[in-house]
Amino acid sequence: MYNFEFQKPGSIEDAVAALRHEDAMPLGGGQTLLPTMKARLASPTRLVSLGGIPGMKGVSSSGDTLIVKGGTTHAIVAREAGGVFPGLAQLASHIGDAAVRSRGTIGGSLANNDPAACYPAAALGTGATIKTDRREIAADEFFQGMFSTALDEGEIITEVRFPIPQAANYQKFLQPASRFAMVGVFVARFADGVRVAVTGAGNDGVFRWSEAESALSSNFSADALAGLSVSADDMIADIHGSGAYRAHLVKELTGRAVLAAS
Amino acid sequence: MPKDSVIGTSTKRREDKRFITGRGQYTDDIVLKDQTYAAFARSDVAHGKIVSIDTSAAEAMPGVLAVFTGEDFAEVGGNPAGWLIHSRDGTPMTEPKRPVLAHGKVRHVGDAYAAVIAETAEQARDAAEAIDATIEELPAIVDLRQAASDTSNRVHDEVASNVCFDWGWIEDNRAAVDEAIKGAPHVTTLELRNNRLSPNPIEPRCSIGDFNPGTEDYTLYTTSQNPHLTRLLVCAFVMGIPENKLRVVAPDVGGGFGSKIYHYGEEALVLAAAKRIGRPVKWTCSRSEAFLTDAHGRDHVTKIELATDFDGNFIAVRTETFANLGAYLSNFATATPTFLHGTLMAGNYTVPNVYVNVKGVFTNTVPVDAYRGAGRPEATFSLERVIDKCARELGIDPIEIRRKNYIKPHQFPYTTPVALEYDTGDYDAVMDRLEAIADLSGFERRLNDSASRGKLRGLGISSYIEACGIAPSNLVGALGGRVGLYDAATVRVNATGTISVMVGAHSHGQSHETTFPQIVADRLGIDESKIEIVHGDTAKIPFGMGTYGSRSLAVCGSAVVRATEKIIAKAKLIAGHMMEAGDAEVDFEDGVFSVRGTNKNVPFGDVALKAYIPHDFPLDRIEPGLEETAFYDPANFTYPSGCYACEVEVDPGTGKVEVMSFAAADDFGNVINPMVVEGQVHGGIAQGIGQALMENAVYDENGQLLSASYMDYTMPRAYDVPMFKVDHSANTPCTHNPLGVKGCGEAGAIGSPPALVNAVIDALQRAGRSSVTHIDMPLTPSRVWDAIHNS
Ligand SMILES: Cc1cc2nc3c(=O)[nH]c(=O)nc-3n(C[C@H](O)[C@H](O)[C@H](O)COP(=O)(O)OP(=O)(O)OC[C@H]3O[C@@H](n4cnc5c(N)ncnc54)[C@H](O)[C@@H]3O)c2cc1C
């Protein structure tokens, strides 16, 4: 780790101001950023902790929307979202281990947009809205490829608004070493159709599997997927599995998610 | 001997109190006055010519005290190989120098070419990053077979080829084996890769060098499995320090698995640096550095052929193996794929013809050396896999084919065609135990249950034999070993009757501090809590060879017995004097000396006290004191063996393998502490499951290590392993050591991988995938799924 300044502002405005310093970065739970800094792969000059800002934490619902504040930990979502949106609580409860869940935040996870992270699948799979200190961004616009998002420098995710589906399920197949998603599929069924978002598999990060969405929208059963296939070309291939394997898992897990959500 | 023998009792581990309460003392816990810190500049290319190293910027950085490069060590010796191997044509292996710091060339990613000493660890690291090296990248030599045939691109320019040795065992068998295979009714052939493993002890390496200019004494605190061996290597080969001027201390060590047997350049560097700057120098390895620099394990590419008749009687075994040695010869690297591997290729079986060929090959990867099991897992895996394949081809039950070929109890001592003499064993009895504890008769029911949940169940069996208790010095000497492999113990009875036992073995997870006192307590009839084990400090212990190869109890434990016997003999002299009797009339039982045929007796404690208050000793006959040392050199290896059964479930939709049960029946000879033995077996099997299903150290074609962190290197976790069923009741005591023990440290890691792979193949075969006869380890979900879908 290299030396850096540390700041813990008490309001979103102060945080935004602090982030105007060159090479400053927001600090959420630090579960991604701190290991990266320890390995000397990131060297922010200033960390601006979002942990001291009231109103950045908590889960609430309003009508058919679940609102998760940007600094809410995975553990809290796992504990509190279950009543109205069990699929999201289930997803949060399988991120990392207990220590990671007690510190890592939804804002940090979405901002980081790791291609193997879980939350991006839920955000894209429900068509969530990501609210920042300055605007609202639809999930379909937010994710822009591996580790890349629509966020501007110094922009802070303050809350995420999830449309609550009638039924949803997240199937996570573990990458054996990291226990992130080797492939994760989030299926959500709404009155007006089905959304399917896939994480872990795509070279460009999280994506929607539109053929499956239309098939499932007319027939919400695993059988509806029978004739479909995912191209291996755009899939991640690494020492843990080939593109063809990941493409297969996308379909397999989508079927399992549908079964679990039925 | 006391009536309630403490041998065979599950005394709780006395080590655990300090470890569980955080009171262990590991090398990194040691902070010396005025300590400084070392950091290394390491190559990020696999192969390159060092054109220049500019250290000026680093030298000018805050806190920097000294900078070293390979140039500084050009005149000192290299880190040697401990075993000289001769090729089939009689020529000695090639031995390129392994310098303290890379000089001229870098030969693997992580190869250190410079080091910085600074006031703080961060300053040292910052300055190491500021070293400006120009390294002209050369094509990386990674693929084993290609490396073996490529003579133009070489890891070491000064030797003619990347093949270090081409070893045949036994060369005189070759023609007969070829002939037997040619004429055999049935030949089963299997090509496989034994995957490469990172050792991953939980405590990374750490070394502190200290030099006292007043006395010119050096001290090295280091994470070592064998402090005396490290001292010998540093003094006699690398640095030329007089052996009496170097003390090596290996305090609590958090696991080794082989990787801490060896001497590494970092140890020499901190010593040289401590001398130059006149202050202690500490280096603590990061986990990332550990992946890149700890000696890896296994990495064999093997073709094995098993010739049989149509009834499954073994006729011949022939293997050809390419063994990866990495970029330099680590200390045991040449012994591991040869004498610890080829000599085991007859397994537990009567197979008249065996020939093993091993080519040791240099590549631009970190050195490969012994890793828990060391050579024997490689032999067992090849053999037990090909036997399983053969059984399937011939339609014979896997247990039946093994039993049919087992060496039978009346055949011991049994000399194999690969030159070992097994002293004792009863493999059928062990298999009987396995069949009982694994409830094999209930398999059909479990198979159906799995099927009802959409899972493919399989059952895998393996047997193993290993050569442990390493090793008879005369034998290893004849085979090219450059050291003796005895061990040593000193038993010091203190004046008040407590006992300190100084041992050459080093405990880093093996529980010697608990089990060795049980041996002494048993012999002396005193309470084991009065006995303390001292290990890990060359200033305190006799010259022993350390801990590896399941040798500690069989070799060092035997030395403890011999030293204790000497104590009893001496104490009898003293007791006789006290009771006014000749020592020949003195008996010793349950901690009491008595004169035969009288009611005269003195307890052990009184004799101990007398030994140190010798006011009336006949000094011409009896020396004061009660302290004895024994060196024990074993007459033969010991031969633990066992039978393992594993049941798995395969998810056909994802290829994921779940280990449903694991049963291990082992013959370890006599057992001193059953709880400790079970713990060793549990750990070994967990490690074997890791190798079979998960662990894989992978270099890409440029020699970059792709699995260089826990994000990509998969370790087994508690929930990956089932509850183990362990049995060691069918034992045949070793015939040639005083304890009748064989060793249990590596067994689990040796016997488990083939059982597990056999189980997965069985599951796929039962599901109709008849073309799947082998999958290379690790059997990751993707590999298993590929096998299912490409069949
Ligand atoms: C052992 C381990 C296992 C894990 N397993 C999983 C897993 O299975 N699935 C999974 O999805 N993740 C996993 N993670 C990642 C974990 O979920 C992280 O918590 C998460 O990715 C980052 O959240 P954080 O709050 O810790 O962010 P930080 O590490 O603090 O920050 C990450 C990035 O986001 C930025 N940032 C943080 N908060 C905000 C904000 N509110 N607005 C804008 N930018 C922000 C930071 O500047 C930084 O660039 C794992 C992590 C570890 C250490």
Coordinates of N, CA, C and O and ligand atoms in Angstrom, one line a residue, chain A residues 25-35 50 56 70 74 94-97 100 103-109 111-112 116-119 151 155-157 172 178-181, ligand 1:
Chain A
M25 N -10.7 8.9 -4.3 CA -11.6 7.8 -4.5 C -12.6 7.7 -3.4 O -12.2 7.8 -2.2
P26 N -13.9 7.4 -3.7 CA -14.7 7.0 -2.6 C -14.4 5.7 -2.0 O -14.0 4.8 -2.7
L27 N -14.6 5.6 -0.7 CA -14.4 4.3 0.0 C -15.7 3.8 0.5 O -16.3 4.5 1.3
G28 N -16.2 2.6 0.0 CA -17.4 2.0 0.6 C -17.0 1.1 1.7 O -16.4 1.5 2.7
G29 N -17.2 -0.2 1.5 CA -16.8 -1.2 2.5 C -15.3 -1.5 2.4 O -14.8 -2.2 3.3
G30 N -14.7 -1.1 1.3 CA -13.2 -1.4 1.2 C -12.9 -2.8 0.8 O -11.8 -3.2 0.8
Q31 N -13.9 -3.6 0.5 CA -13.7 -5.1 0.3 C -13.0 -5.3 -1.0 O -12.5 -6.4 -1.3
T32 N -13.1 -4.4 -1.9 CA -12.4 -4.5 -3.2 C -11.2 -3.5 -3.2 O -10.1 -3.9 -3.6
L33 N -11.5 -2.3 -2.8 CA -10.5 -1.3 -3.0 C -9.3 -1.5 -2.1 O -8.2 -1.4 -2.5
L34 N -9.5 -1.9 -0.8 CA -8.3 -2.1 0.1 C -7.4 -3.2 -0.4 O -6.2 -3.0 -0.4
P35 N -7.9 -4.4 -0.7 CA -7.0 -5.4 -1.2 C -6.2 -4.9 -2.5 O -5.1 -5.3 -2.6
L50 N -17.4 6.9 2.8 CA -18.9 7.2 2.7 C -19.5 6.7 4.0 O -20.8 6.8 4.1
M56 N -27.1 7.3 4.1 CA -26.5 6.4 3.0 C -26.8 4.9 3.3 O -26.3 4.1 2.6
G70 N -27.1 3.6 -0.9 CA -25.9 3.2 -1.5 C -24.8 2.6 -0.6 O -24.0 1.9 -1.0
H74 N -24.1 -5.7 2.4 CA -24.7 -6.9 1.9 C -25.5 -7.6 3.0 O -26.6 -8.2 2.8
H94 N -25.4 -14.6 -0.3 CA -24.4 -15.5 -0.9 C -23.1 -14.8 -1.4 O -22.3 -15.4 -2.1
I95 N -23.1 -13.5 -1.2 CA -21.9 -12.8 -1.6 C -20.7 -13.1 -0.6 O -20.9 -12.9 0.6
G96 N -19.6 -13.5 -1.1 CA -18.4 -13.6 -0.3 C -18.7 -14.4 1.0 O -19.5 -15.4 1.0
D97 N -18.1 -14.0 2.1 CA -18.3 -14.7 3.4 C -18.9 -13.6 4.3 O -19.1 -12.5 4.0
V100 N -17.0 -10.3 4.6 CA -17.2 -9.5 3.4 C -18.6 -8.8 3.4 O -18.8 -7.7 3.1
R103 N -19.2 -5.8 5.6 CA -18.5 -4.5 5.2 C -18.8 -4.0 3.8 O -19.0 -2.8 3.6
G104 N -18.9 -5.0 2.9 CA -19.1 -4.6 1.5 C -20.5 -4.0 1.3 O -21.4 -4.3 1.9
T105 N -20.5 -3.0 0.4 CA -21.8 -2.2 0.2 C -22.3 -2.4 -1.3 O -21.5 -2.7 -2.2
I106 N -23.6 -2.1 -1.4 CA -24.2 -2.2 -2.7 C -23.6 -1.2 -3.7 O -23.4 -1.5 -4.9
G107 N -23.4 0.0 -3.2 CA -22.8 1.1 -4.0 C -21.4 0.7 -4.5 O -21.1 0.9 -5.7
G108 N -20.6 0.2 -3.6 CA -19.3 -0.3 -4.0 C -19.3 -1.4 -5.0 O -18.5 -1.4 -6.0
S109 N -20.2 -2.3 -4.9 CA -20.3 -3.4 -5.8 C -20.7 -2.9 -7.2 O -20.1 -3.3 -8.2
A111 N -20.6 0.2 -8.4 CA -19.6 1.1 -9.0 C -18.4 0.3 -9.5 O -17.8 0.7 -10.5
N112 N -18.0 -0.7 -8.9 CA -16.9 -1.5 -9.3 C -17.2 -2.3 -10.6 O -16.3 -2.5 -11.4
A116 N -17.6 -10.5 -12.5 CA -18.1 -11.7 -11.8 C -18.9 -11.4 -10.5 O -19.2 -12.3 -9.7
A117 N -19.3 -10.1 -10.4 CA -20.0 -9.7 -9.2 C -21.5 -10.1 -9.3 O -22.0 -10.2 -10.4
C118 N -22.2 -10.2 -8.1 CA -23.6 -10.6 -8.1 C -24.6 -9.5 -8.3 O -25.5 -9.6 -9.1
Y119 N -24.4 -8.4 -7.6 CA -25.4 -7.3 -7.6 C -25.7 -6.8 -9.0 O -26.9 -6.5 -9.3
L151 N -20.8 6.0 -14.4 CA -20.5 7.0 -13.4 C -19.3 7.9 -13.9 O -18.4 7.4 -14.5
E155 N -18.4 10.7 -8.8 CA -19.9 10.5 -8.7 C -20.2 9.4 -7.7 O -19.6 8.4 -7.7
I156 N -21.2 9.7 -6.8 CA -21.5 8.7 -5.7 C -22.8 8.1 -5.9 O -23.8 8.8 -6.1
I157 N -22.9 6.8 -5.8 CA -24.2 6.1 -5.8 C -24.8 6.3 -4.4 O -24.3 5.9 -3.4
K172 N -26.3 -18.9 -8.6 CA -24.8 -18.6 -8.6 C -24.0 -19.8 -8.7 O -24.1 -20.7 -7.8
S178 N -12.2 -18.1 -6.2 CA -12.6 -16.9 -5.6 C -14.0 -17.0 -5.0 O -14.3 -16.1 -4.1
R179 N -14.8 -17.9 -5.4 CA -16.2 -18.0 -4.9 C -17.0 -16.9 -5.3 O -18.1 -16.6 -4.8
F180 N -16.5 -16.1 -6.3 CA -17.4 -15.1 -7.0 C -18.2 -16.0 -7.9 O -18.1 -17.2 -8.0
A181 N -19.0 -15.3 -8.8 CA -19.8 -16.0 -9.7 C -19.0 -16.4 -10.9 O -18.4 -15.6 -11.6
Ligands
LIG1 C1 -13.2 -12.6 -0.1 C2 -14.2 -11.8 -1.0 C3 -15.2 -12.4 -1.6 C4 -16.1 -11.7 -2.4 N1 -17.1 -12.4 -3.0 C5 -18.0 -11.7 -3.7 C6 -19.1 -12.4 -4.4 O1 -19.2 -13.6 -4.3 N2 -19.9 -11.7 -5.2 C7 -19.8 -10.3 -5.3 O2 -20.6 -9.7 -6.0 N3 -18.8 -9.7 -4.7 C8 -17.9 -10.3 -3.9 N4 -16.9 -9.6 -3.3 C9 -16.8 -8.2 -3.5 C10 -17.6 -7.5 -2.4 O3 -19.0 -7.7 -2.7 C11 -17.3 -6.0 -2.4 O4 -17.8 -5.6 -1.2 C12 -17.8 -5.1 -3.4 O5 -17.5 -5.6 -4.7 C13 -17.3 -3.7 -3.3 O6 -18.0 -3.0 -2.3 P1 -17.3 -2.2 -1.2 O7 -18.4 -1.4 -0.5 O8 -16.4 -3.0 -0.4 O9 -16.5 -1.1 -2.1 P2 -15.0 -0.6 -2.0 O10 -14.1 -1.7 -2.0 O11 -14.9 0.4 -0.9 O12 -14.9 0.2 -3.3 C14 -15.0 -0.4 -4.6 C15 -15.0 0.6 -5.7 O13 -16.3 1.3 -5.7 C16 -16.1 2.7 -5.4 N5 -17.2 3.0 -4.5 C17 -17.5 2.5 -3.3 N6 -18.7 3.0 -2.9 C18 -19.2 3.8 -3.8 C19 -20.4 4.6 -4.0 N7 -21.3 4.6 -3.0 N8 -20.5 5.3 -5.1 C20 -19.6 5.3 -6.1 N9 -18.5 4.6 -6.0 C21 -18.3 3.8 -4.9 C22 -14.7 2.8 -4.8 O14 -14.2 4.1 -5.0 C23 -14.0 1.7 -5.5 O15 -13.6 2.1 -6.8 C24 -16.0 -10.3 -2.5 C25 -15.0 -9.7 -1.9 C26 -14.1 -10.4 -1.1 C27 -13.0 -9.6 -0.4

